[in-house]
CSV table of C-alpha atoms and ligand atoms in Angstrom, one decimal:
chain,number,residue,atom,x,y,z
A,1,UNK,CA,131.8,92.0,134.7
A,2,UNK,CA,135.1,91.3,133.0
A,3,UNK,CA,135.0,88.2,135.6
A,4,UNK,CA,131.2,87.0,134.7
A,5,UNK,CA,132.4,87.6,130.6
A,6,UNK,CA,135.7,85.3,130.9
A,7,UNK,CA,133.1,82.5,132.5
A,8,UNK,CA,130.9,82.9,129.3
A,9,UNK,CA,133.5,82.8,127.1
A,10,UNK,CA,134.8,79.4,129.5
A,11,UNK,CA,131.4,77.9,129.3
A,12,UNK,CA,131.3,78.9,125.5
A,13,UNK,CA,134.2,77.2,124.8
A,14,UNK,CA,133.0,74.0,126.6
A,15,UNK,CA,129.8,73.9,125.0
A,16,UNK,CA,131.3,74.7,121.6
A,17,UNK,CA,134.2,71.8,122.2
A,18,UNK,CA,131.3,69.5,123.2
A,19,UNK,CA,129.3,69.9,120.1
A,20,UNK,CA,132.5,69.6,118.1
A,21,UNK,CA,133.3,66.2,120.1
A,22,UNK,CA,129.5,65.2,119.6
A,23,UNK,CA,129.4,66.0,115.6
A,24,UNK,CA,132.8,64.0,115.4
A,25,UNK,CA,131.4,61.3,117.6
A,26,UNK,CA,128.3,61.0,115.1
A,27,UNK,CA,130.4,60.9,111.8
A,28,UNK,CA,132.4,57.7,113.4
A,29,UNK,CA,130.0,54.4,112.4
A,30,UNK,CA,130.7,53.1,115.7
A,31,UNK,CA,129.3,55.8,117.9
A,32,UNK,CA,126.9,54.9,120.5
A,33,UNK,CA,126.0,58.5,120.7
A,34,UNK,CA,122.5,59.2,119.9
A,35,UNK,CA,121.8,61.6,117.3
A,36,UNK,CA,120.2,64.5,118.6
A,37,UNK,CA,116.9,65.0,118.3
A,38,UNK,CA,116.4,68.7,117.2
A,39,UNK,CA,119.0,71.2,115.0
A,40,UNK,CA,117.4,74.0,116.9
A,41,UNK,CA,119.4,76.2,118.6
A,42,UNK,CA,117.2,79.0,119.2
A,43,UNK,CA,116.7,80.2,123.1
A,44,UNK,CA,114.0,78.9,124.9
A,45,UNK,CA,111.4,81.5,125.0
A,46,UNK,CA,111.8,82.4,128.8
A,47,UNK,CA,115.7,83.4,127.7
A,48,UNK,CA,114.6,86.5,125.2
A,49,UNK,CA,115.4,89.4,126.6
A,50,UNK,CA,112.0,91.4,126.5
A,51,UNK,CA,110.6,94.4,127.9
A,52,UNK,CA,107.9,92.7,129.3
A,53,UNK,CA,108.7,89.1,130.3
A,54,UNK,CA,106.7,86.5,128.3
A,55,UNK,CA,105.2,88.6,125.9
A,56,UNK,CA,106.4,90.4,122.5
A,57,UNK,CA,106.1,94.4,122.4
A,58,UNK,CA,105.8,95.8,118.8
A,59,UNK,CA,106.5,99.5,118.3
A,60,UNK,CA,104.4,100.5,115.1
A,61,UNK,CA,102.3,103.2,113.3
A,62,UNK,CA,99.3,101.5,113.2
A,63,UNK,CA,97.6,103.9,110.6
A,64,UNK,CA,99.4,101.7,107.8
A,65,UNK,CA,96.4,99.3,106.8
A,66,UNK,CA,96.2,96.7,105.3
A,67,UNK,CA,99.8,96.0,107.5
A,68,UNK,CA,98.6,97.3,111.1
A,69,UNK,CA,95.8,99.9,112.0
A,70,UNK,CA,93.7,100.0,115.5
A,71,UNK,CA,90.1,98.7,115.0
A,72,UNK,CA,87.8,99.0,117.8
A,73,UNK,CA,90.4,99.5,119.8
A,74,UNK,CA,92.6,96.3,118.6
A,75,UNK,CA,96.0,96.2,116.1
A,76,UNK,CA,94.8,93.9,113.2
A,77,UNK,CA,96.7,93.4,110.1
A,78,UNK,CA,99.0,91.5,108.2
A,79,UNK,CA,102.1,92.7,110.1
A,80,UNK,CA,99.5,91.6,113.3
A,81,UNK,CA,99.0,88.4,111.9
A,82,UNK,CA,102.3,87.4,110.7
A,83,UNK,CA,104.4,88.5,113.8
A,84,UNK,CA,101.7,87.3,116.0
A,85,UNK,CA,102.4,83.7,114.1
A,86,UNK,CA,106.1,84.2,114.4
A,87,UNK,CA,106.0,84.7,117.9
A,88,UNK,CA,104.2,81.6,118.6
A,89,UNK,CA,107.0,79.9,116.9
A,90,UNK,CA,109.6,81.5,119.4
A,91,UNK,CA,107.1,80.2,122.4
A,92,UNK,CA,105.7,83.5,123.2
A,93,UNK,CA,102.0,83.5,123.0
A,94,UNK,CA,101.0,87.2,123.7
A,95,UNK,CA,101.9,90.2,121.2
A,96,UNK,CA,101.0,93.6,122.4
A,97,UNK,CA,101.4,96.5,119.5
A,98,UNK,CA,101.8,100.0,120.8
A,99,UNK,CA,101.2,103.1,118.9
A,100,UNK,CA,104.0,105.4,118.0
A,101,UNK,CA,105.2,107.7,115.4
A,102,UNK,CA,106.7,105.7,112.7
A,103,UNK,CA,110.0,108.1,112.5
A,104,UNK,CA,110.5,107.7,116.3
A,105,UNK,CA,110.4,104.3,115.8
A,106,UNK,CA,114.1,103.5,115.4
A,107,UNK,CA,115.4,105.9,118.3
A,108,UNK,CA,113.0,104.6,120.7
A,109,UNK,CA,114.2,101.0,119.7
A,110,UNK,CA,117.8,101.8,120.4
A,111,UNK,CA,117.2,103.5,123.7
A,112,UNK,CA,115.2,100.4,124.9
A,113,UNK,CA,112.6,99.5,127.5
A,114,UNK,CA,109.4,100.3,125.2
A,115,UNK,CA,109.1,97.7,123.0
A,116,UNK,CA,111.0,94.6,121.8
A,117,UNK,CA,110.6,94.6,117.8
A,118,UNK,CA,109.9,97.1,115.1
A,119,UNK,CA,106.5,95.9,113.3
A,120,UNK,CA,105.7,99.0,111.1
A,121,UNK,CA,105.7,97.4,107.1
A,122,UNK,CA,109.4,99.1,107.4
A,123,UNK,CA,111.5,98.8,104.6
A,124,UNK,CA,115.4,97.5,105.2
A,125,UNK,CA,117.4,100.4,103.8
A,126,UNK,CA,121.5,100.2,104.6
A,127,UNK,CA,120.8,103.2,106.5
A,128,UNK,CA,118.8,101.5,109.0
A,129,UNK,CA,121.0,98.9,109.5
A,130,UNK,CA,124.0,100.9,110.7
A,131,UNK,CA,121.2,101.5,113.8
A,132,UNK,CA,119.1,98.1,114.0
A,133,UNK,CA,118.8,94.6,113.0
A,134,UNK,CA,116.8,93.6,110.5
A,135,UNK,CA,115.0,90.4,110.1
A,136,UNK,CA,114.4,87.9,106.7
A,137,UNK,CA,112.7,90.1,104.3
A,138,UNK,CA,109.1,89.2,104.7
A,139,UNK,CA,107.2,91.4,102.1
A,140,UNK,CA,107.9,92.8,98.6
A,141,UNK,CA,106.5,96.6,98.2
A,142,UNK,CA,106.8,99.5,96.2
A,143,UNK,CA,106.1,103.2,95.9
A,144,UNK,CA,103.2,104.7,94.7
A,145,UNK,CA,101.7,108.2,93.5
A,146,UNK,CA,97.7,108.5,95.0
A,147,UNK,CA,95.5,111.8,93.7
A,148,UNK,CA,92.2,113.0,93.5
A,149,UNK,CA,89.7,111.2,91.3
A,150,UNK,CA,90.6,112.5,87.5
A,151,UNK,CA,94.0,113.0,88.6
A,152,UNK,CA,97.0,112.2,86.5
A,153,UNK,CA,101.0,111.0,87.0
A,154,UNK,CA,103.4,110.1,83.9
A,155,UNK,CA,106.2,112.2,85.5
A,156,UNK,CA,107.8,113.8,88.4
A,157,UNK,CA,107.4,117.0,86.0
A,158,UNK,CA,103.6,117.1,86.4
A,159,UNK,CA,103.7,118.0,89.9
A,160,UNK,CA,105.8,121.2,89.8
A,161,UNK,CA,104.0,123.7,91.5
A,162,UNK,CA,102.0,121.2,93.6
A,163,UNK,CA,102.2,119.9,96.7
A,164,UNK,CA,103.1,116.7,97.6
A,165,UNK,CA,102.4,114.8,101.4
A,166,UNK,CA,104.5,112.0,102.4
A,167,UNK,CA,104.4,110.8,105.8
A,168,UNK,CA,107.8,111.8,107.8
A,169,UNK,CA,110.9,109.3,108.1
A,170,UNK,CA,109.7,107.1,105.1
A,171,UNK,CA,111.4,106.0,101.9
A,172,UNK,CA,108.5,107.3,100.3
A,173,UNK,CA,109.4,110.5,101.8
A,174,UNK,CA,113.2,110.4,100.4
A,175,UNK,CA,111.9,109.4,97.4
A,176,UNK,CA,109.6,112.6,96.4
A,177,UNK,CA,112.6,114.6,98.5
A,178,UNK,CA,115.1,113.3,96.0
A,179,UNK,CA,112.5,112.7,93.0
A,180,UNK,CA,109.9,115.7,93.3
A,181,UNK,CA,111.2,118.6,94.6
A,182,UNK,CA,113.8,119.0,92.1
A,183,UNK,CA,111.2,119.2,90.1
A,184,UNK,CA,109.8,122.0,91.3
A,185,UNK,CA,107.3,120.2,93.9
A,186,UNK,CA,106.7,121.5,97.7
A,187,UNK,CA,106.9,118.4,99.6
A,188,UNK,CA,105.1,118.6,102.7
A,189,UNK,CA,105.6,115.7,105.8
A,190,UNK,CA,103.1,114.7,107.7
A,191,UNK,CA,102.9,112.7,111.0
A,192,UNK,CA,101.0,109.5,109.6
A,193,UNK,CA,99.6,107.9,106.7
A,194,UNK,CA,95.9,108.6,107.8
A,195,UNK,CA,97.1,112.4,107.9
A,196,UNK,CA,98.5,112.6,104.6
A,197,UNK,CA,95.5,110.9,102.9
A,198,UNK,CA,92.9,113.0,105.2
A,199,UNK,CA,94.7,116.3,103.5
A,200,UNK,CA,94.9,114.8,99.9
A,201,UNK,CA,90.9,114.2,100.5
A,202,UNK,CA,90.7,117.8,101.9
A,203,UNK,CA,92.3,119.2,98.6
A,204,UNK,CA,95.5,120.4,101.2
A,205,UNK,CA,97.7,118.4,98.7
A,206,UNK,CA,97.7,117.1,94.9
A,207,UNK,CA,99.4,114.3,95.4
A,208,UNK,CA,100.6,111.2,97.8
A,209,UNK,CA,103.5,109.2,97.5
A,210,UNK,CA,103.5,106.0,99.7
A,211,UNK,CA,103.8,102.3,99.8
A,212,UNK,CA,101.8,100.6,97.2
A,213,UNK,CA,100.0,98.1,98.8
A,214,UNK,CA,98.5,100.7,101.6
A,215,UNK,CA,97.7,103.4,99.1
A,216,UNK,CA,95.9,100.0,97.4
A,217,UNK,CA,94.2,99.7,100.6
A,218,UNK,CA,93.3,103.7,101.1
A,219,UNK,CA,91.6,104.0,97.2
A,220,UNK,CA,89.9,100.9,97.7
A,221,UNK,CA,86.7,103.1,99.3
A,222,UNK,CA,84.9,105.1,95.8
A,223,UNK,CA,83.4,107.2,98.7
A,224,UNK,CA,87.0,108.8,99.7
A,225,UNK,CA,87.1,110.1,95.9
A,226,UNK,CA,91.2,109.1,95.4
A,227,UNK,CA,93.0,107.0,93.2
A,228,UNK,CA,96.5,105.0,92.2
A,229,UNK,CA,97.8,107.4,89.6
A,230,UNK,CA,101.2,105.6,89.1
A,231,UNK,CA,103.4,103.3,90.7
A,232,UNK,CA,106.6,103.2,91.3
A,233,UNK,CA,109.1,100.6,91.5
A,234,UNK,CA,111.1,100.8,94.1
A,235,UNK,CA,112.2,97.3,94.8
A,236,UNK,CA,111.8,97.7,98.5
A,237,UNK,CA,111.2,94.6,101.3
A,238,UNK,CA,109.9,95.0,104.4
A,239,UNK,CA,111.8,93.6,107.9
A,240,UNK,CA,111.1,93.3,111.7
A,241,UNK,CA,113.7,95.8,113.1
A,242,UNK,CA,115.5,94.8,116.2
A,243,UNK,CA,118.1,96.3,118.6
A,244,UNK,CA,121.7,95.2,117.8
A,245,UNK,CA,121.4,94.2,121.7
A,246,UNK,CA,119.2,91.4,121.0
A,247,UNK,CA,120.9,89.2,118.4
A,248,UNK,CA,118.4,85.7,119.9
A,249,UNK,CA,115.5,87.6,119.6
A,250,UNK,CA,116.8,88.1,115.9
A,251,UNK,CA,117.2,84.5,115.6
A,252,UNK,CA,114.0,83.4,117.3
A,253,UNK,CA,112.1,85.9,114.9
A,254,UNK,CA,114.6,84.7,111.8
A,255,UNK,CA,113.5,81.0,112.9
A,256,UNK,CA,109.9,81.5,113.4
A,257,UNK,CA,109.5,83.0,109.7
A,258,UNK,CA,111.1,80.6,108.5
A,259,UNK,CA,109.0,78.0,109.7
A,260,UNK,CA,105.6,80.2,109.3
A,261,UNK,CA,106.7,80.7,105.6
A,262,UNK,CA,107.4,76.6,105.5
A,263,UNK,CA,104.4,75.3,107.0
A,264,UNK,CA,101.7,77.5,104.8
A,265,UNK,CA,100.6,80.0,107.2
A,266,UNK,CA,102.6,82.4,105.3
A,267,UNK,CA,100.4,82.3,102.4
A,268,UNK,CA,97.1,82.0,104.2
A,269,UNK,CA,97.7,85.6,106.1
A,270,UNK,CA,99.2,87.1,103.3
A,271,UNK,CA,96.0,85.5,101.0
A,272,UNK,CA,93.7,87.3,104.2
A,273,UNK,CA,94.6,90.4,103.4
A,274,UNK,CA,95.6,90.4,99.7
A,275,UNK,CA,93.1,87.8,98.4
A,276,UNK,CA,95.9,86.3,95.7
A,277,UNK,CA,98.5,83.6,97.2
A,278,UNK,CA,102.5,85.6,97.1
A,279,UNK,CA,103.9,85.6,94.0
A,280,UNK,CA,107.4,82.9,94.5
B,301,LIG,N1,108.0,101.2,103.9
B,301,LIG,C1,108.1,102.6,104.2
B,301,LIG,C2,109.4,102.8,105.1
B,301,LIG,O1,109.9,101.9,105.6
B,301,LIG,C3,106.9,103.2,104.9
B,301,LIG,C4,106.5,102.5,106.2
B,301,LIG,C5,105.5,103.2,107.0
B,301,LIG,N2,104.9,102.4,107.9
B,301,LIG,C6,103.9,102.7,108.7
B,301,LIG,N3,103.4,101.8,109.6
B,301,LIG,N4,103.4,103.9,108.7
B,301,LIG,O2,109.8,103.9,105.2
């Protein structure tokens, strides 16, 4: 090991002296050298590091539409979309999403072997990224407060006595934790999104606190008989997480939203699913 890791650090060296003798070579007028064709320096797609060779695992909770939910037994949504694009960037042409409990999410990342990238509309909180990387931001979000039809929100006050369902291991979660039960609120945790809006619809709980845009999504239906009773601003972004093991699969995801966000396709899957172009 210590043997192999001094001949990377030789053959790092080299490359890195070569470059430095290349970019000198280039800012003389006389140089003969070509200029190099491409700035890239992301790994060739058969040099990630993935669980399964070729193709891009994404750990999520897909019961977070309009971001990722199963549909006939298929991931679709704009996380789907977007990573899907990114991927194709980075040379990989097959993203597989696999269902899992969103607060298992990071664990199972950091143990390894399951899936190569967190795709789960997670928010980058300095929490999270003492345990995983974090790409670009790629989506703005907020929190929300979603009731029964008729319901009402101006305060964390009007909920004392009620019961509040968050889903378990989200910031939506700390926020009525920090927000809610102080004032006098029962907050209860549930597994997924779908549960906590399935027991808002049952009458279980008054009240949901969760991401904005999926509550958006949830409401959307008169027939479920729920609406947006507030919003809250919570200034929160959404990343791909990935293990601190796998710094170029960072950069190949970094790279391939950069170039997704550049070339258009950006704003025609995040126009898909939200009908307006992003706001700049
Ligand atoms: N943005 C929130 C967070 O990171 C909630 C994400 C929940 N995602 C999901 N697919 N259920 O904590």
């Amino acid at each position: 090991m210590v043997k192999y890791g001094k001949f990377v650090a030789l053959i790092t060296v080299a490359v890195v002296a070569v470059a430095a003798f290349a970019l000198v070579g280039c800012s003389q007028p006389a140089a003969t050298t070509p200029a190099p064709t491409t700035t890239s320096t992301a790994a060739p797609a058969a040099d990630l590091k993935l669980v399964t060779p070729g193709q891009l695992t994404a750990g999520s909770d897909t019961t977070f539409p309009p971001f990722e939910s199963i549909v006939g037994g298929v991931a679709q949504g704009f996380d789907v979309d977007l990573l899907t694009a990114i991927a194709k960037e980075a040379g990989i042409t097959k993203v597989v999403f696999s269902s899992e409990i969103f607060d298992s999410l990071i664990p199972t990342l950091k143990a390894g072997g399951k899936f190569d990238v967190i795709a789960s509309g997670m928010t980058i909180k300095p929490e999270r990224k003492l345990e995983i990387d974090f790409t670009d931001p790629y989506f703005d979000s907020n929190q929300s407060v979603a009731m029964k039809t008729g319901g009402t929100y101006t305060a964390p006050a009007d909920l004392k006595g009620k019961k509040v369902g968050v889903q378990s291991g989200t910031t939506g979660a700390s926020w009525a934790v920090e927000n809610l039960k102080p004032a006098g609120a029962t907050v209860i945790q549930f597994k997924d999104t779908a549960s906590c809006f399935a027991a808002l619809q049952a009458g279980n709980v008054d009240a949901v606190i969760n991401d904005l845009p999926v509550t958006a999504e949830y409401v959307k239906d008169p027939s479920k008989g729920l609406i947006m009773a507030a919003q809250i601003p919570t200034g929160e972004q959404y990343g791909f997480g990935v293990s601190k093991d796998n710094p170029a699969l960072l950069k190949a995801l970094n790279d391939g939203l950069a170039k997704v966000r550049a070339s258009g396709e950006y704003d025609t899957i995040y126009t898909k699913y939200f009908g307006t172009a992003p706001s700049k």
